[in-house]
XYZ file of C-alpha atoms in Angstrom:
676
model
C -1.955 -31.100 -4.206
C -0.371 -29.039 -6.987
C 3.224 -29.574 -8.122
C 5.263 -26.392 -7.750
C 8.417 -26.201 -9.914
C 11.250 -23.777 -9.116
C 14.160 -23.393 -11.549
C 17.659 -21.992 -11.145
C 20.916 -22.232 -13.104
C 24.574 -22.424 -12.156
C 28.069 -23.480 -13.124
C 29.211 -26.080 -10.558
C 27.568 -29.480 -10.894
C 29.783 -31.003 -8.244
C 28.828 -28.346 -5.702
C 25.095 -28.778 -6.342
C 25.199 -32.575 -5.985
C 27.332 -32.362 -2.842
C 24.764 -30.016 -1.288
C 21.756 -32.157 -2.253
C 23.402 -35.309 -0.901
C 24.812 -33.597 2.199
C 23.287 -32.606 5.535
C 22.051 -29.210 4.320
C 22.695 -25.760 5.715
C 21.210 -26.634 9.114
C 21.154 -30.444 9.098
C 17.670 -30.343 7.590
C 18.342 -33.069 4.984
C 17.420 -36.625 5.910
C 18.157 -39.865 4.030
C 19.279 -38.322 0.719
C 18.895 -40.847 -2.104
C 18.374 -41.011 -5.851
C 14.794 -41.691 -7.004
C 15.291 -41.331 -10.772
C 18.040 -40.752 -13.318
C 18.538 -40.368 -17.048
C 20.285 -43.734 -17.369
C 21.262 -46.836 -15.387
C 24.869 -45.695 -15.203
C 23.932 -42.343 -13.675
C 21.513 -44.092 -11.288
C 24.309 -46.483 -10.197
C 26.793 -43.647 -9.727
C 24.420 -42.061 -7.205
C 24.083 -45.215 -5.121
C 21.238 -46.899 -7.040
C 18.568 -45.655 -4.614
C 20.473 -46.389 -1.404
C 21.372 -43.706 1.109
C 23.976 -41.397 -0.424
C 27.371 -40.688 1.083
C 30.164 -38.342 0.037
C 31.694 -40.905 -2.345
C 28.363 -41.380 -4.120
C 27.932 -37.622 -4.497
C 31.463 -37.277 -5.877
C 30.980 -40.022 -8.483
C 27.530 -38.731 -9.414
C 28.784 -35.180 -9.979
C 31.528 -36.438 -12.300
C 29.100 -38.648 -14.222
C 26.662 -35.768 -14.804
C 29.423 -33.355 -15.861
C 31.338 -35.768 -18.110
C 30.013 -34.573 -21.485
C 30.811 -30.919 -20.752
C 34.343 -31.807 -19.692
C 35.004 -34.068 -22.680
C 33.681 -31.703 -25.348
C 34.640 -28.456 -23.605
C 31.220 -26.989 -24.383
C 30.507 -23.600 -22.826
C 26.937 -22.654 -21.849
C 26.720 -18.938 -21.138
C 24.172 -16.182 -20.673
C 24.590 -12.431 -20.693
C 23.275 -10.849 -17.485
C 21.688 -7.573 -18.579
C 21.613 -6.144 -15.041
C 25.318 -6.877 -14.564
C 26.086 -5.388 -17.990
C 24.210 -2.194 -17.138
C 25.978 -1.946 -13.769
C 29.377 -2.424 -15.421
C 28.641 0.253 -18.012
C 27.542 2.669 -15.293
C 30.915 2.143 -13.596
C 32.666 3.093 -16.833
C 33.544 -0.389 -18.073
C 33.313 -0.402 -21.860
C 32.900 -2.816 -24.763
C 34.083 -6.391 -24.497
C 35.279 -5.892 -20.934
C 31.721 -5.060 -19.820
C 30.333 -8.029 -21.778
C 32.870 -10.376 -20.213
C 31.999 -9.127 -16.739
C 28.293 -9.712 -17.405
C 28.662 -13.203 -18.905
C 27.457 -16.067 -16.700
C 28.297 -19.768 -16.999
C 25.048 -21.765 -16.785
C 25.841 -25.352 -17.732
C 23.917 -26.697 -14.683
C 20.089 -26.724 -14.671
C 18.462 -27.187 -11.255
C 14.734 -27.620 -10.637
C 12.850 -28.544 -7.490
C 9.362 -30.058 -7.609
C 7.472 -29.391 -4.372
C 4.099 -30.204 -2.873
C 2.242 -27.934 -0.415
C 2.968 -28.516 3.302
C -0.555 -29.845 3.861
C -0.329 -32.392 1.022
C 0.300 -36.097 1.575
C 3.824 -37.220 0.661
C 4.328 -39.358 -2.459
C 6.333 -42.575 -2.546
C 9.611 -42.937 -4.457
C 8.005 -44.867 -7.323
C 5.461 -42.099 -7.965
C 8.126 -39.406 -7.817
C 10.270 -41.429 -10.252
C 7.447 -41.662 -12.779
C 6.631 -37.951 -12.394
C 10.266 -36.921 -12.891
C 10.722 -39.030 -16.033
C 7.589 -37.506 -17.564
C 8.647 -34.024 -16.439
C 12.108 -34.232 -18.017
C 10.586 -35.509 -21.235
C 8.174 -32.594 -21.291
C 11.027 -30.157 -20.572
C 12.965 -31.420 -23.589
C 15.918 -33.015 -21.806
C 14.760 -36.515 -22.797
C 14.311 -35.849 -26.506
C 14.250 -38.864 -28.866
C 15.405 -36.612 -31.714
C 18.559 -35.486 -29.867
C 21.480 -37.035 -28.032
C 21.008 -38.093 -24.423
C 21.312 -35.545 -21.639
C 22.301 -36.501 -18.119
C 20.179 -35.739 -15.073
C 19.341 -37.107 -11.645
C 16.495 -36.628 -9.138
C 17.420 -36.634 -5.439
C 15.052 -36.799 -2.488
C 16.240 -35.713 0.949
C 13.196 -35.238 3.192
C 10.744 -32.391 3.678
C 11.172 -28.672 3.170
C 11.423 -26.332 6.156
C 7.688 -25.724 5.711
C 6.967 -29.458 5.823
C 6.327 -30.028 2.102
C 7.394 -33.164 0.221
C 9.785 -32.404 -2.658
C 12.573 -33.647 -4.915
C 15.495 -31.911 -6.648
C 16.572 -32.416 -10.261
C 20.187 -31.702 -11.229
C 20.766 -31.765 -14.996
C 23.623 -30.969 -17.337
C 22.717 -28.778 -20.302
C 25.450 -30.393 -22.392
C 24.245 -33.502 -24.241
C 26.381 -36.550 -24.867
C 27.330 -35.259 -28.351
C 28.440 -31.859 -27.043
C 25.271 -29.996 -28.111
C 23.349 -27.797 -25.677
C 19.860 -28.378 -24.284
C 17.856 -25.346 -25.376
C 15.896 -23.431 -22.743
C 13.579 -21.940 -25.359
C 11.601 -24.424 -27.444
C 8.509 -24.184 -29.680
C 5.201 -24.326 -27.846
C 3.404 -27.577 -28.757
C 0.033 -26.013 -29.605
C -0.061 -22.227 -29.870
C 3.165 -21.608 -31.813
C 6.036 -19.342 -30.863
C 8.807 -20.107 -28.415
C 8.314 -21.039 -24.768
C 10.908 -20.572 -22.022
C 11.755 -23.210 -19.447
C 9.951 -21.353 -16.639
C 6.622 -21.259 -18.494
C 7.140 -24.770 -19.854
C 7.761 -26.146 -16.357
C 4.439 -24.729 -15.176
C 2.562 -26.141 -18.166
C 4.129 -29.599 -17.811
C 3.458 -29.606 -14.044
C -0.236 -28.906 -14.654
C -0.399 -31.764 -17.176
C 1.242 -34.137 -14.678
C -1.217 -33.113 -11.958
C -4.029 -34.306 -14.196
C -2.208 -37.489 -15.226
C -1.387 -38.555 -11.657
C -4.657 -37.472 -10.050
C -3.194 -34.595 -8.055
C -4.903 -31.275 -7.285
C -4.577 -29.017 -10.327
C -3.417 -25.503 -9.500
C -6.465 -23.218 -9.619
C -4.579 -20.547 -11.558
C -4.307 -23.004 -14.444
C -7.760 -24.509 -14.823
C -9.886 -21.670 -13.425
C -8.460 -18.673 -15.307
C -7.059 -17.168 -12.111
C -3.425 -16.141 -12.332
C -0.942 -16.618 -9.511
C 2.610 -15.358 -9.187
C 5.682 -17.158 -7.915
C 8.598 -15.618 -6.059
C 12.303 -15.644 -6.752
C 14.500 -17.909 -4.639
C 16.771 -14.982 -3.780
C 13.867 -12.941 -2.418
C 12.500 -15.803 -0.343
C 16.011 -16.549 0.889
C 16.418 -12.964 2.092
C 13.470 -13.482 4.468
C 15.213 -16.340 6.277
C 18.115 -16.223 8.740
C 21.503 -17.678 7.817
C 22.333 -20.643 10.067
C 25.576 -22.428 10.813
C 26.064 -26.211 10.949
C 24.696 -26.332 14.520
C 21.575 -24.406 13.609
C 22.645 -21.150 15.264
C 21.679 -17.870 13.624
C 24.698 -16.331 11.923
C 22.831 -13.496 10.208
C 19.324 -12.205 10.716
C 16.934 -12.024 7.734
C 17.542 -9.053 5.456
C 13.829 -8.366 5.005
C 10.615 -9.410 6.735
C 8.810 -10.687 3.636
C 9.429 -11.180 -0.057
C 9.608 -7.779 -1.828
C 7.190 -8.913 -4.537
C 4.540 -9.580 -1.859
C 5.098 -6.184 -0.233
C 5.052 -4.381 -3.572
C 1.861 -6.070 -4.796
C 0.017 -5.079 -1.629
C 1.209 -1.465 -1.611
C 0.689 -0.939 -5.347
C -2.828 -2.367 -5.114
C -3.639 0.011 -2.232
C -2.382 3.007 -4.212
C -4.255 1.883 -7.328
C -7.491 1.488 -5.383
C -7.168 4.920 -3.770
C -6.284 6.778 -6.969
C -8.925 8.366 -9.192
C -6.464 9.032 -12.018
C -3.248 7.636 -13.407
C -1.257 10.669 -12.294
C -2.583 10.329 -8.755
C -1.531 6.664 -8.778
C 2.052 7.577 -9.698
C 2.206 10.205 -6.970
C 0.699 7.910 -4.340
C 3.230 5.184 -5.142
C 6.082 7.673 -4.876
C 4.642 9.130 -1.656
C 4.687 5.612 -0.220
C 8.461 5.555 -0.688
C 8.575 3.188 -3.671
C 10.628 3.552 -6.846
C 8.435 3.570 -9.965
C 9.465 3.784 -13.617
C 7.489 3.977 -16.838
C 7.780 1.402 -19.609
C 7.548 2.921 -23.089
C 7.309 0.278 -25.789
C 5.027 1.997 -28.301
C 7.090 2.309 -31.505
C 4.662 4.837 -32.988
C 4.812 7.140 -29.945
C 8.062 6.937 -27.932
C 6.580 9.011 -25.078
C 3.514 6.803 -24.612
C 3.546 4.790 -21.380
C 2.520 1.176 -21.931
C 3.434 -0.269 -18.531
C 5.443 0.320 -15.388
C 7.884 -1.300 -13.009
C 8.153 -0.716 -9.290
C 10.636 -1.610 -6.566
C 11.623 -0.982 -2.992
C 14.309 1.666 -2.415
C 17.846 0.330 -2.715
C 18.334 1.095 0.983
C 15.685 -1.541 1.810
C 16.385 -4.192 -0.826
C 18.862 -4.122 -3.707
C 20.612 -6.510 -6.053
C 24.318 -7.240 -5.757
C 25.045 -4.143 -7.835
C 23.317 -1.868 -5.321
C 20.355 -1.142 -7.608
C 16.638 -1.482 -6.766
C 15.088 -4.780 -7.845
C 12.286 -3.719 -10.162
C 9.078 -5.698 -10.790
C 6.666 -5.147 -13.653
C 3.090 -4.493 -12.615
C 1.788 -7.596 -14.382
C 4.585 -9.652 -12.829
C 3.233 -8.708 -9.409
C -0.354 -9.685 -10.236
C -2.595 -10.068 -13.255
C -4.834 -7.188 -12.141
C -1.900 -4.801 -11.576
C -0.917 -4.401 -15.217
C -1.266 -0.790 -16.363
C -4.024 -1.505 -18.942
C -6.084 -3.277 -16.246
C -5.541 -0.470 -13.746
C -6.570 2.154 -16.295
C -10.031 0.589 -16.424
C -10.812 2.258 -13.099
C -9.263 5.695 -13.663
C -10.519 8.919 -15.220
C -9.687 9.143 -18.911
C -9.794 12.520 -20.669
C -7.322 14.863 -22.335
C -6.379 16.638 -19.101
C -5.874 13.443 -17.113
C -3.728 11.931 -19.881
C -1.499 15.006 -20.001
C -1.232 15.032 -16.202
C -0.337 11.330 -16.215
C 2.413 11.822 -18.797
C 3.897 14.627 -16.715
C 3.793 12.444 -13.572
C 5.537 9.564 -15.358
C 8.240 11.867 -16.719
C 8.868 13.259 -13.264
C 8.935 9.766 -11.732
C 11.503 8.624 -14.304
C 13.705 11.611 -13.514
C 13.546 10.923 -9.796
C 14.256 7.207 -10.312
C 17.360 8.065 -12.384
C 18.729 10.759 -10.069
C 17.359 10.100 -6.592
C 17.524 12.924 -4.090
C 19.587 10.804 -1.691
C 22.434 10.671 -4.217
C 22.300 14.224 -5.557
C 22.187 16.139 -2.274
C 24.180 14.453 0.511
C 24.817 17.796 2.225
C 21.067 18.456 2.344
C 20.465 14.988 3.781
C 22.999 15.637 6.542
C 21.349 18.964 7.341
C 17.943 17.292 7.485
C 19.305 14.639 9.850
C 20.723 17.315 12.151
C 17.430 19.220 12.156
C 15.491 16.015 12.822
C 17.760 15.094 15.746
C 17.271 18.564 17.238
C 13.512 18.297 16.802
C 13.467 14.858 18.419
C 15.361 16.151 21.432
C 12.946 19.063 21.825
C 9.933 16.748 21.598
C 11.369 14.403 24.241
C 12.153 17.291 26.567
C 8.664 18.744 26.283
C 7.041 15.362 26.849
C 9.097 14.885 30.036
C 8.033 18.329 31.219
C 4.363 17.426 30.772
C 4.443 13.837 32.056
C 6.594 14.337 35.154
C 4.102 16.495 37.146
C 1.215 14.265 36.016
C 3.001 11.186 37.342
C 3.950 12.898 40.608
C 0.396 14.046 41.320
C -1.286 10.729 40.391
C -2.203 8.570 43.389
C -2.916 5.464 41.295
C -2.191 4.101 37.832
C -5.814 4.743 36.854
C -5.442 8.408 37.865
C -2.330 8.708 35.687
C -4.026 7.151 32.653
C -6.989 9.498 33.121
C -4.684 12.528 33.411
C -2.957 11.584 30.162
C -6.301 11.156 28.430
C -7.561 14.569 29.560
C -4.393 16.596 28.904
C -4.926 18.908 25.889
C -1.311 18.834 24.652
C -0.482 15.137 24.743
C -1.830 11.936 23.218
C -1.178 8.541 24.809
C -1.771 4.939 23.858
C -1.072 1.803 25.910
C 1.051 -1.137 24.797
C -0.496 -4.515 25.560
C 1.145 -7.856 26.278
C 1.271 -10.221 23.315
C -2.062 -11.970 22.864
C -3.818 -9.771 25.451
C -6.223 -6.861 25.136
C -6.219 -5.948 28.842
C -2.691 -6.469 30.245
C -0.832 -3.166 29.770
C 2.975 -3.463 29.757
C 3.896 0.079 28.721
C 2.722 3.161 26.884
C 3.745 5.599 24.183
C 3.095 9.337 24.094
C 3.143 12.118 21.511
C 2.593 15.853 21.464
C -0.545 17.075 19.715
C 0.121 17.779 16.040
C -0.518 21.486 16.578
C 2.652 21.493 18.736
C 4.920 19.056 16.887
C 4.593 16.850 13.857
C 6.840 14.712 11.692
C 7.737 15.264 8.052
C 4.593 13.350 7.090
C 2.396 15.629 9.190
C 1.680 12.909 11.767
C 2.401 12.618 15.498
C 5.946 11.943 16.681
C 5.459 8.997 19.031
C 7.903 8.198 21.823
C 8.063 5.155 24.058
C 7.817 6.457 27.622
C 10.590 4.065 28.672
C 13.038 6.071 26.523
C 12.107 9.455 27.936
C 13.964 8.860 31.199
C 13.073 10.502 34.476
C 11.416 7.362 35.846
C 8.468 7.641 33.435
C 8.554 3.999 32.349
C 5.395 2.228 33.479
C 7.314 -0.450 35.380
C 9.063 2.316 37.404
C 5.880 4.274 38.063
C 4.065 1.170 39.273
C 6.534 0.842 42.151
C 5.073 3.971 43.785
C 1.387 3.115 43.189
C -0.802 0.638 45.111
C -1.041 -2.831 43.553
C -4.127 -4.976 44.030
C -6.633 -6.804 41.849
C -9.052 -3.894 42.158
C -6.438 -1.269 41.276
C -5.238 -3.334 38.292
C -8.802 -3.650 36.989
C -9.377 0.105 37.349
C -6.076 0.814 35.596
C -6.901 -1.534 32.715
C -10.245 0.190 32.266
C -8.624 3.648 32.345
C -5.992 2.668 29.778
C -8.700 1.215 27.542
C -10.617 4.482 27.661
C -7.381 6.328 26.899
C -6.807 4.118 23.877
C -10.310 4.877 22.651
C -10.224 8.581 23.488
C -9.790 9.576 19.886
C -12.761 7.385 19.012
C -14.938 9.163 21.568
C -13.919 12.540 20.179
C -14.520 11.306 16.642
C -18.292 11.278 17.062
C -18.066 14.897 15.909
C -15.750 14.029 12.999
C -17.609 13.783 9.661
C -14.717 11.780 8.174
C -15.442 8.827 10.458
C -19.139 8.945 9.564
C -18.421 9.108 5.850
C -15.993 6.193 6.001
C -18.425 4.116 8.033
C -21.149 4.794 5.472
C -18.806 3.905 2.602
C -17.964 0.606 4.293
C -21.658 -0.186 4.801
C -22.412 0.564 1.150
C -19.527 -1.665 0.098
C -20.773 -4.521 2.253
C -24.213 -4.236 0.655
C -22.660 -4.107 -2.819
C -20.600 -7.247 -2.271
C -23.328 -9.279 -0.617
C -25.828 -8.306 -3.352
C -23.919 -10.271 -6.022
C -26.236 -13.236 -6.477
C -24.197 -15.426 -8.817
C -21.340 -17.095 -6.888
C -19.586 -17.829 -10.210
C -19.669 -14.234 -11.453
C -16.359 -12.636 -12.359
C -17.491 -9.626 -10.348
C -16.199 -11.437 -7.252
C -12.624 -11.020 -8.466
C -13.150 -7.293 -8.973
C -14.615 -6.788 -5.495
C -11.761 -8.838 -4.033
C -9.260 -6.463 -5.659
C -10.982 -3.338 -4.279
C -11.402 -4.884 -0.825
C -7.747 -5.918 -0.788
C -6.787 -2.352 -1.688
C -8.844 -0.933 1.180
C -7.409 -3.395 3.712
C -3.857 -2.835 2.475
C -4.304 0.930 2.747
C -5.490 0.572 6.349
C -2.453 -1.582 7.176
C -0.107 1.206 6.018
C -1.285 3.359 8.928
C -0.973 0.659 11.589
C 2.023 -1.113 13.062
C 3.065 -4.343 14.760
C 0.704 -7.281 14.944
C -2.284 -5.187 13.908
C -0.613 -4.305 10.611
C 0.485 -7.921 10.134
C -3.070 -9.211 10.486
C -4.385 -6.728 7.911
C -1.487 -7.488 5.567
C -2.364 -11.175 5.768
C -5.982 -10.416 4.868
C -5.000 -8.057 2.034
C -2.669 -10.699 0.566
C -5.324 -13.415 0.780
C -7.863 -11.199 -0.984
C -5.331 -10.026 -3.534
C -4.534 -13.627 -4.439
C -8.038 -14.094 -5.892
C -8.246 -10.758 -7.708
C -5.959 -11.635 -10.618
C -8.310 -13.523 -12.918
C -7.402 -13.674 -16.597
C -9.697 -11.784 -18.952
C -9.470 -9.387 -21.907
C -8.615 -5.805 -21.063
C -11.603 -3.444 -21.128
C -11.709 0.219 -22.244
C -10.263 2.858 -19.944
C -12.522 4.343 -17.247
C -15.074 1.542 -17.676
C -15.128 0.799 -13.932
C -16.538 3.350 -11.515
C -14.955 4.599 -8.309
C -16.375 2.174 -5.740
C -17.078 2.663 -2.051
C -14.151 0.370 -1.202
C -11.822 2.600 -3.183
C -13.088 5.629 -1.271
C -12.254 3.713 1.913
C -8.730 3.083 0.578
C -8.250 6.752 -0.310
C -9.427 7.860 3.128
C -7.124 5.384 4.868
C -4.035 6.439 2.912
C -4.690 10.125 3.593
C -5.324 9.673 7.338
C -2.787 10.100 10.114
C -1.598 7.081 12.056
C -3.925 7.640 15.006
C -6.829 8.447 12.707
C -6.194 5.246 10.754
C -6.681 3.150 13.884
C -10.038 4.767 14.519
C -11.130 4.672 10.885
C -10.273 0.997 10.535
C -12.327 0.183 13.622
C -15.224 2.139 12.113
C -15.063 0.106 8.889
C -13.780 -3.235 10.210
C -17.081 -5.031 10.734
C -18.324 -4.217 7.239
C -15.013 -4.980 5.492
C -14.711 -8.340 7.242
C -18.291 -9.193 6.280
C -17.484 -8.393 2.643
C -14.331 -10.526 2.895
C -16.365 -13.416 4.286
C -18.753 -13.199 1.332
C -15.775 -13.261 -1.052
C -14.354 -16.387 0.618
C -17.718 -18.149 0.276
C -17.851 -17.267 -3.419
C -14.312 -18.563 -3.937
C -15.254 -21.840 -2.267
C -18.288 -22.124 -4.556
C -16.016 -21.597 -7.569
C -13.685 -24.369 -6.427
C -10.888 -22.163 -5.069
C -10.937 -23.946 -1.713
C -7.328 -23.173 -0.771
C -7.829 -19.449 -1.385
C -11.117 -19.487 0.516
C -9.407 -21.112 3.481
C -6.628 -18.507 3.459
C -9.168 -15.663 3.472
C -11.102 -17.220 6.359
C -7.904 -17.747 8.347
C -6.922 -14.099 7.815
C -10.387 -12.931 8.886
C -10.047 -14.969 12.079
C -6.605 -13.525 12.849
C -7.884 -9.987 12.303
C -10.925 -10.532 14.501
C -8.762 -11.841 17.334
C -6.266 -8.996 16.974
C -8.998 -6.329 17.251
C -11.279 -8.183 19.653
C -13.365 -5.864 21.799
C -12.381 -2.740 19.820
C -15.396 -2.426 17.508
C -16.482 1.150 16.968
C -19.485 2.604 15.152
C -19.919 6.403 14.876
C -23.131 7.896 16.155
C -25.637 8.543 13.399
C -25.509 12.250 12.623
C -25.790 14.166 9.387
C -22.511 15.224 7.842
C -22.157 18.803 6.538
C -22.892 19.143 2.860
C -19.419 20.529 2.182
C -17.891 17.210 3.156
C -19.996 15.028 0.885
C -18.115 13.030 -1.729
C -17.837 14.901 -5.035
C -19.157 12.613 -7.796
C -17.179 11.925 -10.918
C -18.408 12.809 -14.376
C -21.382 10.943 -15.764
C -19.219 9.026 -18.220
C -17.027 7.751 -15.422
C -19.985 6.617 -13.335
C -21.415 4.380 -16.014
C -22.745 1.080 -14.796
C -19.925 -1.416 -15.464
C -22.247 -4.396 -15.588
C -22.267 -7.466 -13.408
C -19.242 -9.107 -14.993
C -17.183 -5.920 -14.762
C -17.418 -5.527 -11.032
C -19.714 -3.479 -8.813
C -20.095 0.187 -9.451
C -20.945 1.509 -6.017
């Protein structure tokens, strides 16, 4: 059971202690009490291990903050994001600096165990905390004492055992506890975030806990910011009622890693990667840190649009590629892209254009155009709805049974229909959605414009239509069968579609490539996990609802084992694999086509994922292996009974995949990942 530290800073010691000793935001705290402290006096102020009340919290806060108050020491940090925002608003000089200065005299760190780990007793936590604070430099025999306390108040919302450390950064002689300190072995300075991870790994070994696999197995993992995780949770009042719904469904760093990995897998060149990321609606900026060539791009940062997630200044929250995952740094990604003079020039042009768009987004520069687009879209939506009603109304009136209606929808040349099933069911139809064929109407992305029949009016909702049709067990069974055939109509027509055949063949080749890796400890497994995660993530972009969620879960589980640490290799050393062709096909497909294409590749992709999980288990990554297996199970249940394999026919020669140059198809070697 690894120890997971999470650090934050603030200015109000009294407020932090009151929260830790109080009932919590939703009465989730139970039996708050002190388990360790920097001195006997601080331990006594917090109740000496007994259950804490408001008086204890008040005395403890004053005891921890005493040195700062007596010496008047200020501990500040300049917030670069706030400074930039102030300067953009026209605030100049010292006024901008003052606005961006933050008081950070309070250091707060939680130490958590996974939800499935056995809880520790108070004595063990006390010993761990004392060793942790010594390793962090707060308990330094060469400096004056610093004051801190460790409070335990029950389990996290996820059921994990944990404690909180509240520490003052002002020592008893008025000096400040430094966040940056020399690294004990490799030289150079080390920040408190990195130091906390290193000390936690050392304590896991000392106390016989499970050592985090990213530390002792050269496989990197990434944490998430408290603010991002907090945005995924509802705000509750004292009674536990929801005051505000979550701002976002999942942490932006998780979403970004998945979508960037899908774009990277699908792209054959760096320029194509930039354009795919932008086409996916993300904000991407180049990092140029080469002092010899100011135009050279050495890295990138990416973020969700400010309309989806922004900081308090209204700006996108950007994440560096390597901060998202070890394998998403630009040098690592370049290993799999074409590298020649033309591609480098094209990439530089794409980065320049992306930087211009990130600085002056279209939404800000052309509000009148946006309003005109909205008006045109509304008109188009109304026309689509009217035409759908005109088609569906006579079909519903002439249908004698629900099965007849489903069959009529399936056979109509101008409309496409798909049923909506009850949660957890693959047979119980609760509604349906319809769209005009793309030759008649299409959205801005070139895909169908789907409409829920319940919103079309005219009594076309399925619950209204069922009132006029016979209802019996036999009729319900016939209707379920007809809807199922309607849902698979595109699959039946796809037997003549070479794209489905090519994708199915690519998936089969990828399965053979993955399962042919004989050494379970080969680093090639991390490379195939990255490409498989990209393919699954690309398929999820074209799906919705629970189907997309199941694929996202699988893509995240696979992506978690792709970020192994290793030296960067030359550009274009890795070939364009079959899994990457699957990813490219998925991203380019329409929403309905994606459903079919995923079903055509699902069996092979899941088999490859299973082989990856077995290799991870053999390497000792048991937690990651379990997560992959769980995601495979969820995906299998979500798509149960929907397997599809195209009929074996020869595809036209014109549609065969165009090979890359001979230099780009060089065999990367076993340790560099598969080349097929």
